[in-house]
C-alpha cells in the first residue's frame, strides 16, 4: 500500500502528465486545420488569382483612421511580392504631440497596385502602435566620480519625482506577415483565431478571403525600446516582412493573445517581454522543446520544494549535515533573490527564487535549533554515536571551510573594489548587492564542497541549465547554474571512490547485510 506522501506525489505527477498530453492535443489542433471537403461552402484564397499588390505604411497620432487626412506615408512598396522577404529602415517624423509624451500609430495597407488604399474596396489593413509607455530605466553612474553612463542635456533631465512615471518609448521595429498558403477554408467551421483577421468578398458564385495580413507583436522587445525626448524630431523604424504558413500564423495568434492576457492580469511590459523571448527567433520544434523543458522545470521545482520541506520537517539532528553549508545556502539564496529583485527580473525567475529564499530561512531556523540542542542544552542526548558523529561532522566542516576561505575572501573583496572603480551602478545598494551576488555566483560552488566533504551530497539541476538558456535573465545568474553541475561531477567521483559499506552498523544496531527476521507462520 502506498504511503500518503507517495500517493500525493503520484497524484501530482499524474495531473502533470494529463496536462502535458492535453496541451499537446490542443497544440496539434492549432497547427493542423481541416481543409474544406465539399464544394458548396468553401472559401477560396484571393491570392490564388495572383493580383498585383502594393504595401503602404502610414503614421498618424489617431487610433481610428477615418480618411486620408493627417497621415504621413513612410513606406511604399510597389509590385509587392508576398513570397519575397525584405527588410527596410526608414526615418519617421515624430509629431509634437508624440514628443510631449503622446502616442503614434502605424497603419499598414495591402491593396491593389496603383490605387490609393482609401479607394480600393479589396484592401486589407491593420493598425499597430509605434509607442508604448514604460517607466524609464534608472540612470547608472560611477559611485565615486558621479559620472553618468549616458550624457544627457540639462534641459532634458527630469526631476527626481518624475523618474517613476511612465513615459513614451519608441518601438523601432515593425514586423509584417502575410499568410501565403493556398488553403481552402470550410465556411461552416472557420477557426475563430483566424476569422477575425479575415475579410471576405463575393466573386461570382464563390466566396474568397482577401490576403490575411498579420503584425508580429512578439518581435517588439523591451531591450530595443528608445525613450522619446522632446528634442527628437525623427526616429528610425525598421519594417521587415516575411511570409507565414497557416499553422504558424494560428500558433502566433494564440501566443500573442496569451501575452496580452498576462498584461490584462497585471503583468508589466517587462514581465510580458520575458514570455515573448521564449518565442522570438525560434522554430516550432524548438518551441515544443521549450514547452516541455519549462513544464518539467515547474514540476521539478514543486517536487524539490515539497521533498526539501518534508525532509527537514522529519529531521531531528544535524548529524551528517554541514551547518555552515546550510547557513551559506540561505545567505546566497537571499542575496540572489535581492539581486534579481534589484534587476527587475521576470516573475518567471523571481517568484521561484523568492519561494526558495523563504524555505532556506526556515531551514536555517530549524538547523540552528537542532545544533543548539545537540551541543549541550539537553545533556541526556550527549552520549553514544550521536555526540561522536556530530563532533566529526563539525571538524570536517571547519577544516574544509578554512581552506576555502583562503581563496574566497581576497577574490570577493578585490572584485568588489574593481567594480566600484570601473562599473556604473544605480545606487550604493545596487553596488553592494551586485558585489555580494558576484561572490555567490563565482565561488558559491566552493561552499557546497563541505557538504560533499561530509556525506557526498549533491543536487541534480541539469533541467535547470536548459531552462536558464531559454528564459531571459541576468548573465551572471545564467552562468551560476553550472555550479551544481561541477559539484555533481565531484559527487559521482566520490561515489565511485568511496562505495557504501553495507556491513557498517548504524545507530540502531542494524546493517544492510543483515536480513530481517521472518515472522513465524501461523498454522
XYZ file of N, CA, C and O in Angstrom, residues 185-377:
772
model
N -10.712 27.176 -46.895
C -11.380 27.056 -45.601
C -12.792 26.518 -45.776
O -13.448 26.733 -46.804
N -13.243 25.846 -44.739
C -14.624 25.394 -44.667
C -15.439 26.509 -44.008
O -15.205 26.865 -42.844
N -16.395 27.076 -44.743
C -17.159 28.200 -44.221
C -17.961 27.880 -42.985
O -18.265 28.778 -42.183
N -18.309 26.620 -42.780
C -19.112 26.235 -41.612
C -18.274 25.996 -40.368
O -18.819 25.867 -39.265
N -16.960 25.914 -40.506
C -16.086 25.658 -39.345
C -14.805 26.469 -39.455
O -13.697 25.925 -39.452
N -14.968 27.787 -39.585
C -13.798 28.665 -39.644
C -13.140 28.753 -38.273
O -13.833 28.936 -37.262
N -11.811 28.615 -38.191
C -11.134 28.798 -36.902
C -11.356 30.212 -36.379
O -11.195 31.190 -37.106
N -11.752 30.310 -35.112
C -12.070 31.621 -34.537
C -10.858 32.537 -34.500
O -10.985 33.757 -34.653
N -9.660 31.967 -34.309
C -8.468 32.806 -34.211
C -8.156 33.488 -35.541
O -7.764 34.655 -35.581
N -8.332 32.774 -36.653
C -8.033 33.342 -37.965
C -9.193 34.177 -38.488
O -8.993 35.128 -39.250
N -10.408 33.851 -38.043
C -11.599 34.509 -38.591
C -11.550 36.021 -38.411
O -11.976 36.786 -39.297
N -11.054 36.488 -37.266
C -11.049 37.924 -37.029
C -10.036 38.667 -37.884
O -10.062 39.901 -37.949
N -9.118 37.940 -38.513
C -8.157 38.562 -39.430
C -8.596 38.438 -40.892
O -7.899 38.937 -41.772
N -9.732 37.790 -41.124
C -10.168 37.527 -42.493
C -11.187 38.563 -42.957
O -12.062 38.981 -42.202
N -11.049 38.967 -44.229
C -12.021 39.827 -44.887
C -12.436 39.124 -46.176
O -11.600 38.824 -47.020
N -13.739 38.848 -46.310
C -14.234 38.031 -47.424
C -15.031 38.868 -48.415
O -15.701 39.835 -48.028
N -14.941 38.482 -49.677
C -15.669 39.144 -50.753
C -16.310 38.084 -51.639
O -15.845 36.946 -51.700
N -17.394 38.500 -52.317
C -18.089 37.602 -53.246
C -17.622 37.887 -54.665
O -17.725 39.000 -55.161
N -17.063 36.884 -55.315
C -16.629 36.991 -56.709
C -17.362 35.924 -57.503
O -17.014 34.746 -57.469
N -18.406 36.359 -58.222
C -19.229 35.405 -58.949
C -20.041 34.560 -57.993
O -20.751 35.067 -57.118
N -19.935 33.272 -58.110
C -20.681 32.362 -57.260
C -19.868 31.858 -56.081
O -20.373 31.081 -55.261
N -18.607 32.241 -56.000
C -17.728 31.753 -54.931
C -17.323 32.890 -53.998
O -17.285 34.069 -54.390
N -17.033 32.493 -52.771
C -16.564 33.442 -51.759
C -15.052 33.307 -51.622
O -14.524 32.184 -51.528
N -14.347 34.451 -51.630
C -12.897 34.475 -51.475
C -12.532 35.246 -50.200
O -13.253 36.176 -49.808
N -11.442 34.863 -49.595
C -10.918 35.655 -48.490
C -9.680 36.408 -48.981
O -8.817 35.854 -49.671
N -9.634 37.710 -48.637
C -8.531 38.569 -49.043
C -7.260 38.169 -48.285
O -7.328 37.433 -47.300
N -6.106 38.642 -48.766
C -4.848 38.272 -48.081
C -4.917 38.545 -46.578
O -5.377 39.607 -46.146
N -4.486 37.561 -45.805
C -4.512 37.682 -44.338
C -3.221 38.363 -43.892
O -2.135 37.785 -43.944
N -3.357 39.623 -43.475
C -2.220 40.429 -43.011
C -2.101 40.284 -41.496
O -3.101 40.311 -40.772
N -0.873 40.144 -41.028
C -0.624 39.908 -39.605
C 0.576 40.732 -39.163
O 1.587 40.821 -39.874
N 0.461 41.342 -37.991
C 1.566 42.109 -37.386
C 2.118 41.307 -36.216
O 1.400 40.992 -35.268
N 3.394 40.991 -36.291
C 4.056 40.189 -35.259
C 4.463 41.095 -34.103
O 5.479 41.796 -34.165
N 3.652 41.079 -33.036
C 3.951 41.902 -31.863
C 4.986 41.248 -30.948
O 5.577 41.927 -30.098
N 5.214 39.947 -31.114
C 6.181 39.263 -30.254
C 7.613 39.723 -30.514
O 8.484 39.547 -29.670
N 7.860 40.294 -31.693
C 9.214 40.744 -32.019
C 9.549 42.081 -31.378
O 10.702 42.529 -31.439
N 8.572 42.749 -30.771
C 8.823 44.016 -30.083
C 9.340 43.725 -28.682
O 8.572 43.326 -27.801
N 10.629 43.913 -28.474
C 11.262 43.587 -27.199
C 11.574 44.852 -26.409
O 11.836 45.919 -26.975
N 11.558 44.708 -25.096
C 11.827 45.840 -24.207
C 13.244 46.369 -24.391
O 13.496 47.573 -24.314
N 14.194 45.470 -24.665
C 15.590 45.885 -24.799
C 15.802 46.811 -25.994
O 16.802 47.531 -26.050
N 14.882 46.806 -26.960
C 15.024 47.647 -28.149
C 14.319 48.992 -28.013
O 14.462 49.850 -28.898
N 13.541 49.207 -26.949
C 12.775 50.440 -26.812
C 13.690 51.642 -26.610
O 14.754 51.542 -25.995
N 13.250 52.793 -27.145
C 14.005 54.040 -27.053
C 13.116 55.119 -26.445
O 11.955 55.280 -26.850
N 13.647 55.852 -25.464
C 12.893 56.946 -24.844
C 12.726 58.078 -25.854
O 13.689 58.472 -26.527
N 11.512 58.603 -25.968
C 11.237 59.716 -26.884
C 11.408 61.019 -26.122
O 10.664 61.313 -25.177
N 12.396 61.817 -26.505
C 12.647 63.111 -25.889
C 11.952 64.223 -26.672
O 11.570 64.058 -27.829
N 11.798 65.359 -26.049
C 11.122 66.479 -26.705
C 11.921 67.042 -27.865
O 11.376 67.672 -28.761
N 13.217 66.814 -27.848
C 14.068 67.324 -28.930
C 14.177 66.371 -30.108
O 14.808 66.687 -31.112
N 13.561 65.192 -30.002
C 13.656 64.188 -31.060
C 12.640 64.502 -32.153
O 11.436 64.530 -31.895
N 13.107 64.739 -33.363
C 12.217 65.028 -34.492
C 12.070 63.851 -35.439
O 11.068 63.759 -36.156
N 13.057 62.958 -35.472
C 12.997 61.782 -36.322
C 13.516 60.564 -35.561
O 14.445 60.686 -34.744
N 12.914 59.433 -35.858
C 13.348 58.184 -35.249
C 13.362 57.085 -36.307
O 12.525 57.088 -37.222
N 14.300 56.129 -36.200
C 14.370 55.058 -37.206
C 13.304 53.996 -36.969
O 12.973 53.663 -35.828
N 12.779 53.474 -38.059
C 11.807 52.390 -38.000
C 12.204 51.329 -39.020
O 12.304 51.618 -40.215
N 12.452 50.115 -38.544
C 12.800 49.001 -39.419
C 11.546 48.187 -39.713
O 10.939 47.624 -38.792
N 11.164 48.166 -40.979
C 9.995 47.405 -41.418
C 10.497 46.129 -42.083
O 11.218 46.183 -43.078
N 10.134 45.000 -41.519
C 10.552 43.713 -42.074
C 9.316 42.908 -42.444
O 8.272 42.988 -41.779
N 9.446 42.140 -43.523
C 8.339 41.324 -43.991
C 8.833 39.918 -44.299
O 9.943 39.729 -44.801
N 7.960 38.938 -43.998
C 8.233 37.558 -44.364
C 6.892 36.837 -44.459
O 5.932 37.173 -43.748
N 6.832 35.866 -45.329
C 5.616 35.070 -45.453
C 5.475 34.159 -44.246
O 6.444 33.882 -43.526
N 4.244 33.656 -44.055
C 3.984 32.812 -42.912
C 2.977 31.739 -43.314
O 2.081 31.980 -44.136
N 3.129 30.555 -42.756
C 2.206 29.461 -43.041
C 0.970 29.579 -42.148
O 0.976 30.305 -41.142
N -0.072 28.844 -42.491
C -1.304 28.907 -41.716
C -1.104 28.354 -40.303
O -1.586 28.949 -39.327
N -0.390 27.236 -40.177
C -0.160 26.664 -38.855
C 0.613 27.600 -37.953
O 0.256 27.801 -36.785
N 1.671 28.200 -38.474
C 2.467 29.129 -37.667
C 1.672 30.392 -37.359
O 1.793 30.956 -36.267
N 0.844 30.853 -38.305
C 0.016 32.029 -38.066
C -0.931 31.792 -36.899
O -1.035 32.633 -35.993
N -1.612 30.663 -36.888
C -2.540 30.366 -35.800
C -1.804 30.245 -34.464
O -2.289 30.717 -33.424
N -0.645 29.622 -34.492
C 0.143 29.493 -33.264
C 0.559 30.865 -32.745
O 0.471 31.150 -31.550
N 0.993 31.719 -33.658
C 1.445 33.058 -33.268
C 0.291 33.887 -32.714
O 0.469 34.670 -31.773
N -0.888 33.748 -33.291
C -2.054 34.478 -32.796
C -2.357 34.066 -31.351
O -2.616 34.912 -30.485
N -2.307 32.773 -31.076
C -2.569 32.289 -29.718
C -1.496 32.779 -28.744
O -1.817 33.126 -27.594
N -0.239 32.821 -29.184
C 0.819 33.284 -28.292
C 0.660 34.774 -27.971
O 0.842 35.201 -26.825
N 0.297 35.563 -28.978
C 0.098 36.992 -28.728
C -1.104 37.230 -27.823
O -1.084 38.113 -26.957
N -2.153 36.433 -27.994
C -3.303 36.550 -27.103
C -2.919 36.190 -25.669
O -3.409 36.813 -24.718
N -2.056 35.192 -25.514
C -1.620 34.797 -24.172
C -0.815 35.917 -23.510
O -1.006 36.217 -22.322
N 0.068 36.562 -24.275
C 0.853 37.668 -23.725
C -0.062 38.834 -23.362
O 0.100 39.481 -22.316
N -1.046 39.110 -24.221
C -1.996 40.184 -23.929
C -2.790 39.881 -22.667
O -3.057 40.772 -21.850
N -3.157 38.615 -22.468
C -3.888 38.225 -21.261
C -3.039 38.439 -20.016
O -3.552 38.868 -18.966
N -1.748 38.143 -20.107
C -0.864 38.382 -18.970
C -0.842 39.856 -18.588
O -0.863 40.206 -17.408
N -0.808 40.728 -19.586
C -0.805 42.164 -19.315
C -2.126 42.607 -18.716
O -2.169 43.505 -17.869
N -3.235 41.983 -19.135
C -4.537 42.331 -18.565
C -4.631 41.899 -17.104
O -5.351 42.520 -16.319
N -3.904 40.850 -16.737
C -3.905 40.377 -15.354
C -2.897 41.125 -14.482
O -2.697 40.747 -13.326
N -2.257 42.139 -15.016
C -1.367 42.967 -14.208
C 0.104 42.783 -14.460
O 0.920 43.434 -13.807
N 0.495 41.893 -15.388
C 1.907 41.740 -15.711
C 2.409 43.007 -16.408
O 1.725 43.572 -17.260
N 3.595 43.432 -16.027
C 4.175 44.620 -16.639
C 4.698 44.304 -18.034
O 4.762 43.147 -18.451
N 5.083 45.368 -18.739
C 5.636 45.196 -20.082
C 6.906 44.350 -20.034
O 7.153 43.530 -20.917
N 7.695 44.524 -18.980
C 8.939 43.761 -18.862
C 8.665 42.290 -18.586
O 9.337 41.413 -19.140
N 7.669 42.002 -17.735
C 7.327 40.606 -17.455
C 6.797 39.910 -18.698
O 7.155 38.759 -18.981
N 5.933 40.609 -19.449
C 5.418 40.031 -20.694
C 6.533 39.840 -21.709
O 6.507 38.913 -22.520
N 7.539 40.709 -21.650
C 8.652 40.605 -22.590
C 9.447 39.328 -22.375
O 9.994 38.762 -23.321
N 9.519 38.855 -21.119
C 10.230 37.615 -20.860
C 9.535 36.432 -21.523
O 10.187 35.499 -21.995
N 8.200 36.479 -21.549
C 7.456 35.421 -22.235
C 7.677 35.515 -23.740
O 7.824 34.505 -24.434
N 7.731 36.744 -24.265
C 7.989 36.915 -25.694
C 9.336 36.319 -26.090
O 9.482 35.747 -27.166
N 10.318 36.482 -25.202
C 11.652 35.996 -25.523
C 11.715 34.508 -25.762
O 12.648 34.006 -26.397
N 10.714 33.759 -25.242
C 10.705 32.317 -25.455
C 10.403 31.983 -26.913
O 10.893 31.001 -27.461
N 9.615 32.850 -27.573
C 9.097 32.516 -28.899
C 9.820 33.207 -30.044
O 9.683 32.798 -31.197
N 10.563 34.271 -29.769
C 11.188 35.034 -30.846
C 12.400 34.274 -31.410
O 13.182 33.664 -30.676
N 12.552 34.322 -32.710
C 13.700 33.734 -33.416
C 13.836 32.229 -33.172
O 14.946 31.713 -33.009
N 12.726 31.541 -33.089
C 12.761 30.091 -32.921
C 11.770 29.453 -33.882
O 10.847 30.098 -34.368
N 11.975 28.175 -34.134
C 11.019 27.441 -34.956
C 10.066 26.662 -34.060
O 10.224 26.615 -32.845
N 9.072 26.045 -34.691
C 8.045 25.363 -33.919
C 8.598 24.178 -33.135
O 8.110 23.851 -32.049
N 9.626 23.514 -33.680
C 10.198 22.362 -32.982
C 10.900 22.803 -31.695
O 10.783 22.151 -30.654
N 11.618 23.910 -31.786
C 12.285 24.407 -30.586
C 11.268 24.928 -29.573
O 11.471 24.816 -28.364
N 10.172 25.498 -30.077
C 9.130 25.946 -29.167
C 8.518 24.772 -28.419
O 8.193 24.868 -27.232
N 8.348 23.647 -29.124
C 7.835 22.451 -28.452
C 8.801 21.988 -27.368
O 8.394 21.629 -26.255
N 10.096 21.998 -27.686
C 11.102 21.636 -26.687
C 11.063 22.613 -25.510
O 11.182 22.212 -24.348
N 10.879 23.901 -25.821
C 10.801 24.906 -24.770
C 9.636 24.626 -23.828
O 9.755 24.737 -22.604
N 8.503 24.254 -24.417
C 7.330 23.959 -23.584
C 7.612 22.789 -22.641
O 7.308 22.863 -21.440
N 8.175 21.716 -23.168
C 8.433 20.550 -22.329
C 9.460 20.868 -21.245
O 9.317 20.448 -20.091
N 10.505 21.608 -21.593
C 11.524 21.954 -20.594
C 10.918 22.833 -19.507
O 11.149 22.615 -18.306
N 10.121 23.846 -19.909
C 9.501 24.727 -18.923
C 8.522 23.962 -18.033
O 8.459 24.191 -16.821
N 7.773 23.039 -18.630
C 6.814 22.255 -17.848
C 7.522 21.357 -16.845
O 7.140 21.287 -15.666
N 8.570 20.654 -17.291
C 9.308 19.792 -16.373
C 10.041 20.611 -15.312
O 10.189 20.168 -14.164
N 10.504 21.797 -15.693
C 11.162 22.660 -14.710
C 10.173 23.044 -13.610
O 10.517 23.045 -12.415
N 8.942 23.365 -13.991
C 7.925 23.698 -12.999
C 7.628 22.502 -12.105
O 7.513 22.643 -10.881
N 7.511 21.315 -12.698
C 7.253 20.109 -11.905
C 8.386 19.819 -10.945
O 8.155 19.543 -9.749
N 9.625 19.884 -11.430
C 10.763 19.575 -10.578
C 10.929 20.605 -9.466
O 11.344 20.268 -8.354
N 10.628 21.867 -9.771
C 10.684 22.887 -8.724
C 9.696 22.560 -7.608
O 10.031 22.630 -6.413
N 8.488 22.180 -7.990
C 7.466 21.852 -6.991
C 7.881 20.639 -6.168
O 7.782 20.647 -4.936
N 8.328 19.583 -6.843
C 8.727 18.371 -6.118
C 9.947 18.620 -5.232
O 10.045 18.070 -4.128
N 10.881 19.450 -5.734
C 12.070 19.747 -4.921
C 11.686 20.510 -3.662
O 12.175 20.210 -2.563
N 10.803 21.500 -3.802
C 10.353 22.246 -2.624
C 9.624 21.327 -1.642
O 9.844 21.397 -0.434
N 8.762 20.453 -2.170
C 7.994 19.554 -1.303
C 8.912 18.568 -0.573
O 8.788 18.371 0.642
N 9.843 17.968 -1.314
C 10.739 16.990 -0.695
C 11.675 17.650 0.309
O 11.997 17.066 1.352
N 12.124 18.853 -0.006
C 13.017 19.566 0.902
C 12.306 19.862 2.217
O 12.863 19.671 3.308
N 11.064 20.321 2.123
C 10.307 20.620 3.340
C 10.025 19.352 4.127
O 10.155 19.318 5.365
N 9.644 18.283 3.424
C 9.351 17.011 4.110
C 10.585 16.476 4.817
O 10.509 15.979 5.953
N 11.746 16.552 4.161
C 12.985 16.048 4.750
C 13.331 16.808 6.025
O 13.682 16.207 7.045
N 13.228 18.140 5.961
C 13.625 18.936 7.118
C 12.588 18.896 8.242
O 12.931 19.102 9.405
N 11.328 18.633 7.918
C 10.335 18.506 8.982
C 10.585 17.261 9.814
O 10.320 17.242 11.020
N 11.096 16.188 9.202
C 11.339 14.941 9.912
C 12.707 14.889 10.577
O 12.947 14.050 11.438
N 13.601 15.783 10.196
C 14.974 15.706 10.707
C 15.028 16.191 12.149
O 14.496 17.244 12.492
N 15.702 15.409 12.997
C 15.796 15.717 14.417
C 17.214 16.087 14.847
O 17.408 16.530 15.983
N 18.204 15.877 13.984
C 19.599 16.149 14.339
C 20.361 16.585 13.113
O 19.956 16.302 11.979
N 21.482 17.274 13.330
C 22.324 17.746 12.225
C 23.467 16.794 11.934
O 24.435 17.169 11.273
N 23.386 15.556 12.419
C 24.441 14.584 12.144
C 24.503 14.326 10.646
O 23.502 14.030 10.007
N 25.720 14.430 10.083
C 25.906 14.219 8.652
C 25.566 15.427 7.813
O 25.690 15.372 6.586
N 25.143 16.521 8.449
C 24.805 17.739 7.719
C 25.744 18.857 8.139
O 26.120 18.970 9.304
N 26.104 19.683 7.168
C 27.001 20.799 7.437
C 26.183 22.032 7.802
O 25.420 22.555 6.983
N 26.320 22.501 9.053
C 25.596 23.692 9.484
C 26.030 24.917 8.697
O 25.217 25.754 8.296
N 27.327 25.037 8.462
C 27.832 26.188 7.709
C 27.338 26.166 6.265
O 27.078 27.202 5.666
N 27.223 24.966 5.704
C 26.696 24.873 4.336
C 25.245 25.325 4.283
O 24.811 25.976 3.332
N 24.462 24.987 5.318
C 23.062 25.421 5.368
C 22.984 26.938 5.500
O 22.174 27.600 4.832
N 23.824 27.505 6.356
C 23.841 28.965 6.517
C 24.258 29.659 5.224
O 23.670 30.677 4.825
N 25.284 29.109 4.589
C 25.735 29.718 3.342
C 24.672 29.631 2.256
O 24.439 30.592 1.518
N 24.004 28.499 2.159
C 22.971 28.349 1.133
C 21.831 29.341 1.361
O 21.297 29.908 0.416
N 21.488 29.558 2.622
C 20.458 30.544 2.928
C 20.914 31.951 2.547
O 20.178 32.711 1.913
N 22.142 32.289 2.929
C 22.669 33.614 2.615
C 22.715 33.834 1.111
O 22.279 34.878 0.597
N 23.233 32.862 0.372
C 23.365 33.020 -1.078
C 22.005 33.089 -1.751
O 21.807 33.868 -2.696
N 21.030 32.304 -1.277
C 19.697 32.329 -1.877
C 19.015 33.669 -1.662
O 18.394 34.218 -2.574
N 19.146 34.226 -0.466
C 18.550 35.534 -0.182
C 19.235 36.628 -1.004
O 18.575 37.515 -1.553
N 20.556 36.563 -1.116
C 21.285 37.567 -1.910
C 20.876 37.484 -3.378
O 20.662 38.513 -4.042
N 20.758 36.277 -3.898
C 20.347 36.113 -5.292
C 18.938 36.677 -5.502
O 18.670 37.346 -6.506
N 18.047 36.429 -4.552
C 16.691 36.969 -4.672
C 16.698 38.494 -4.666
O 16.010 39.138 -5.475
N 17.475 39.096 -3.764
C 17.563 40.560 -3.724
C 18.182 41.120 -4.999
O 17.782 42.183 -5.489
N 19.167 40.406 -5.549
C 19.790 40.833 -6.810
C 18.789 40.790 -7.955
O 18.679 41.735 -8.747
N 18.045 39.699 -8.065
C 17.038 39.591 -9.120
C 15.945 40.639 -8.949
O 15.426 41.179 -9.928
N 15.601 40.943 -7.698
C 14.605 41.982 -7.436
C 15.134 43.353 -7.828
O 14.405 44.174 -8.412
N 16.401 43.627 -7.548
C 17.007 44.900 -7.922
C 17.134 45.046 -9.431
O 17.015 46.156 -9.972
N 17.360 43.935 -10.137
C 17.478 43.966 -11.593
C 16.122 43.923 -12.293
O 16.062 43.953 -13.521
N 15.037 43.876 -11.511
C 13.674 43.821 -12.055
C 13.522 42.659 -13.041
O 13.005 42.801 -14.143
N 14.002 41.492 -12.595
C 13.933 40.291 -13.424
C 12.494 39.810 -13.542
O 11.631 40.155 -12.737
N 12.249 39.007 -14.558
C 10.911 38.483 -14.814
C 10.387 37.718 -13.610
O 11.134 37.090 -12.851
N 9.053 37.752 -13.439
C 8.420 36.993 -12.370
C 8.623 35.492 -12.539
O 8.563 34.739 -11.562
N 8.863 35.038 -13.795
C 9.116 33.628 -14.028
C 10.352 33.146 -13.279
O 10.462 31.975 -12.917
N 11.309 34.046 -13.064
C 12.534 33.715 -12.333
C 12.457 34.196 -10.891
O 12.947 33.537 -9.970
N 11.803 35.349 -10.676
C 11.799 35.975 -9.358
C 10.954 35.205 -8.346
O 11.352 35.028 -7.194
N 9.778 34.730 -8.759
C 8.880 34.039 -7.820
C 9.500 32.748 -7.275
O 9.515 32.534 -6.054
N 10.039 31.837 -8.137
C 10.705 30.649 -7.562
C 11.877 31.002 -6.660
O 12.106 30.323 -5.650
N 12.616 32.059 -7.016
C 13.738 32.467 -6.166
C 13.242 32.946 -4.805
O 13.861 32.659 -3.771
N 12.121 33.666 -4.777
C 11.564 34.121 -3.513
C 11.075 32.973 -2.647
O 11.282 32.960 -1.425
N 10.409 31.986 -3.272
C 9.953 30.817 -2.518
C 11.144 30.042 -1.954
O 11.140 29.614 -0.793
N 12.187 29.879 -2.779
C 13.386 29.190 -2.303
C 14.046 29.910 -1.145
O 14.523 29.275 -0.191
N 14.075 31.252 -1.188
C 14.674 32.024 -0.097
C 13.887 31.841 1.194
O 14.466 31.707 2.282
N 12.548 31.829 1.098
C 11.731 31.631 2.292
C 11.969 30.247 2.903
O 12.055 30.094 4.136
N 12.094 29.235 2.060
C 12.353 27.878 2.564
C 13.721 27.805 3.227
O 13.885 27.166 4.281
N 14.717 28.443 2.632
C 16.062 28.406 3.216
C 16.099 29.101 4.573
O 16.808 28.660 5.486
N 15.357 30.194 4.739
C 15.295 30.868 6.043
C 14.673 29.950 7.095
O 15.129 29.899 8.237
N 13.639 29.231 6.700
C 13.017 28.277 7.620
C 13.975 27.146 7.973
O 14.040 26.698 9.133
N 14.748 26.672 7.014
C 15.710 25.602 7.270
C 16.804 26.057 8.229
O 17.254 25.289 9.101
N 17.257 27.297 8.087
C 18.289 27.824 8.988
C 17.765 27.869 10.424
O 18.462 27.496 11.374
N 16.521 28.338 10.563
C 15.929 28.397 11.904
C 15.884 27.021 12.543
O 16.245 26.842 13.719
N 15.483 26.011 11.782
C 15.401 24.648 12.309
C 16.786 24.066 12.545
O 17.022 23.379 13.554
N 17.745 24.353 11.633
C 19.100 23.824 11.791
C 19.777 24.393 13.034
O 20.446 23.670 13.782
N 19.613 25.694 13.275
C 20.224 26.305 14.458
C 19.615 25.734 15.733
O 20.312 25.514 16.729
N 18.327 25.476 15.696
C 17.675 24.903 16.871
C 18.207 23.506 17.162
O 18.500 23.164 18.311
N 18.357 22.698 16.103
C 18.877 21.342 16.299
C 20.325 21.374 16.747
O 20.756 20.565 17.576
N 21.115 22.317 16.216
C 22.527 22.402 16.584
C 22.688 22.753 18.049
O 23.514 22.187 18.772
N 21.871 23.686 18.539
C 21.934 24.079 19.951
C 21.560 22.914 20.858
O 22.192 22.651 21.880
N 20.529 22.167 20.457
C 20.087 21.026 21.273
C 21.183 19.986 21.393
O 21.490 19.499 22.485
N 21.830 19.660 20.263
C 22.814 18.569 20.288
C 24.173 19.015 20.792
O 25.058 18.193 20.961
N 24.344 20.324 21.033
C 25.639 20.779 21.559
C 25.652 20.885 23.072
O 26.682 21.204 23.649
N 24.550 20.663 23.758
C 24.678 20.639 25.205
C 23.516 21.119 26.013
O 23.511 20.975 27.229
N 22.491 21.748 25.347
C 21.378 22.216 26.137
C 20.530 21.068 26.667
O 19.770 21.222 27.597
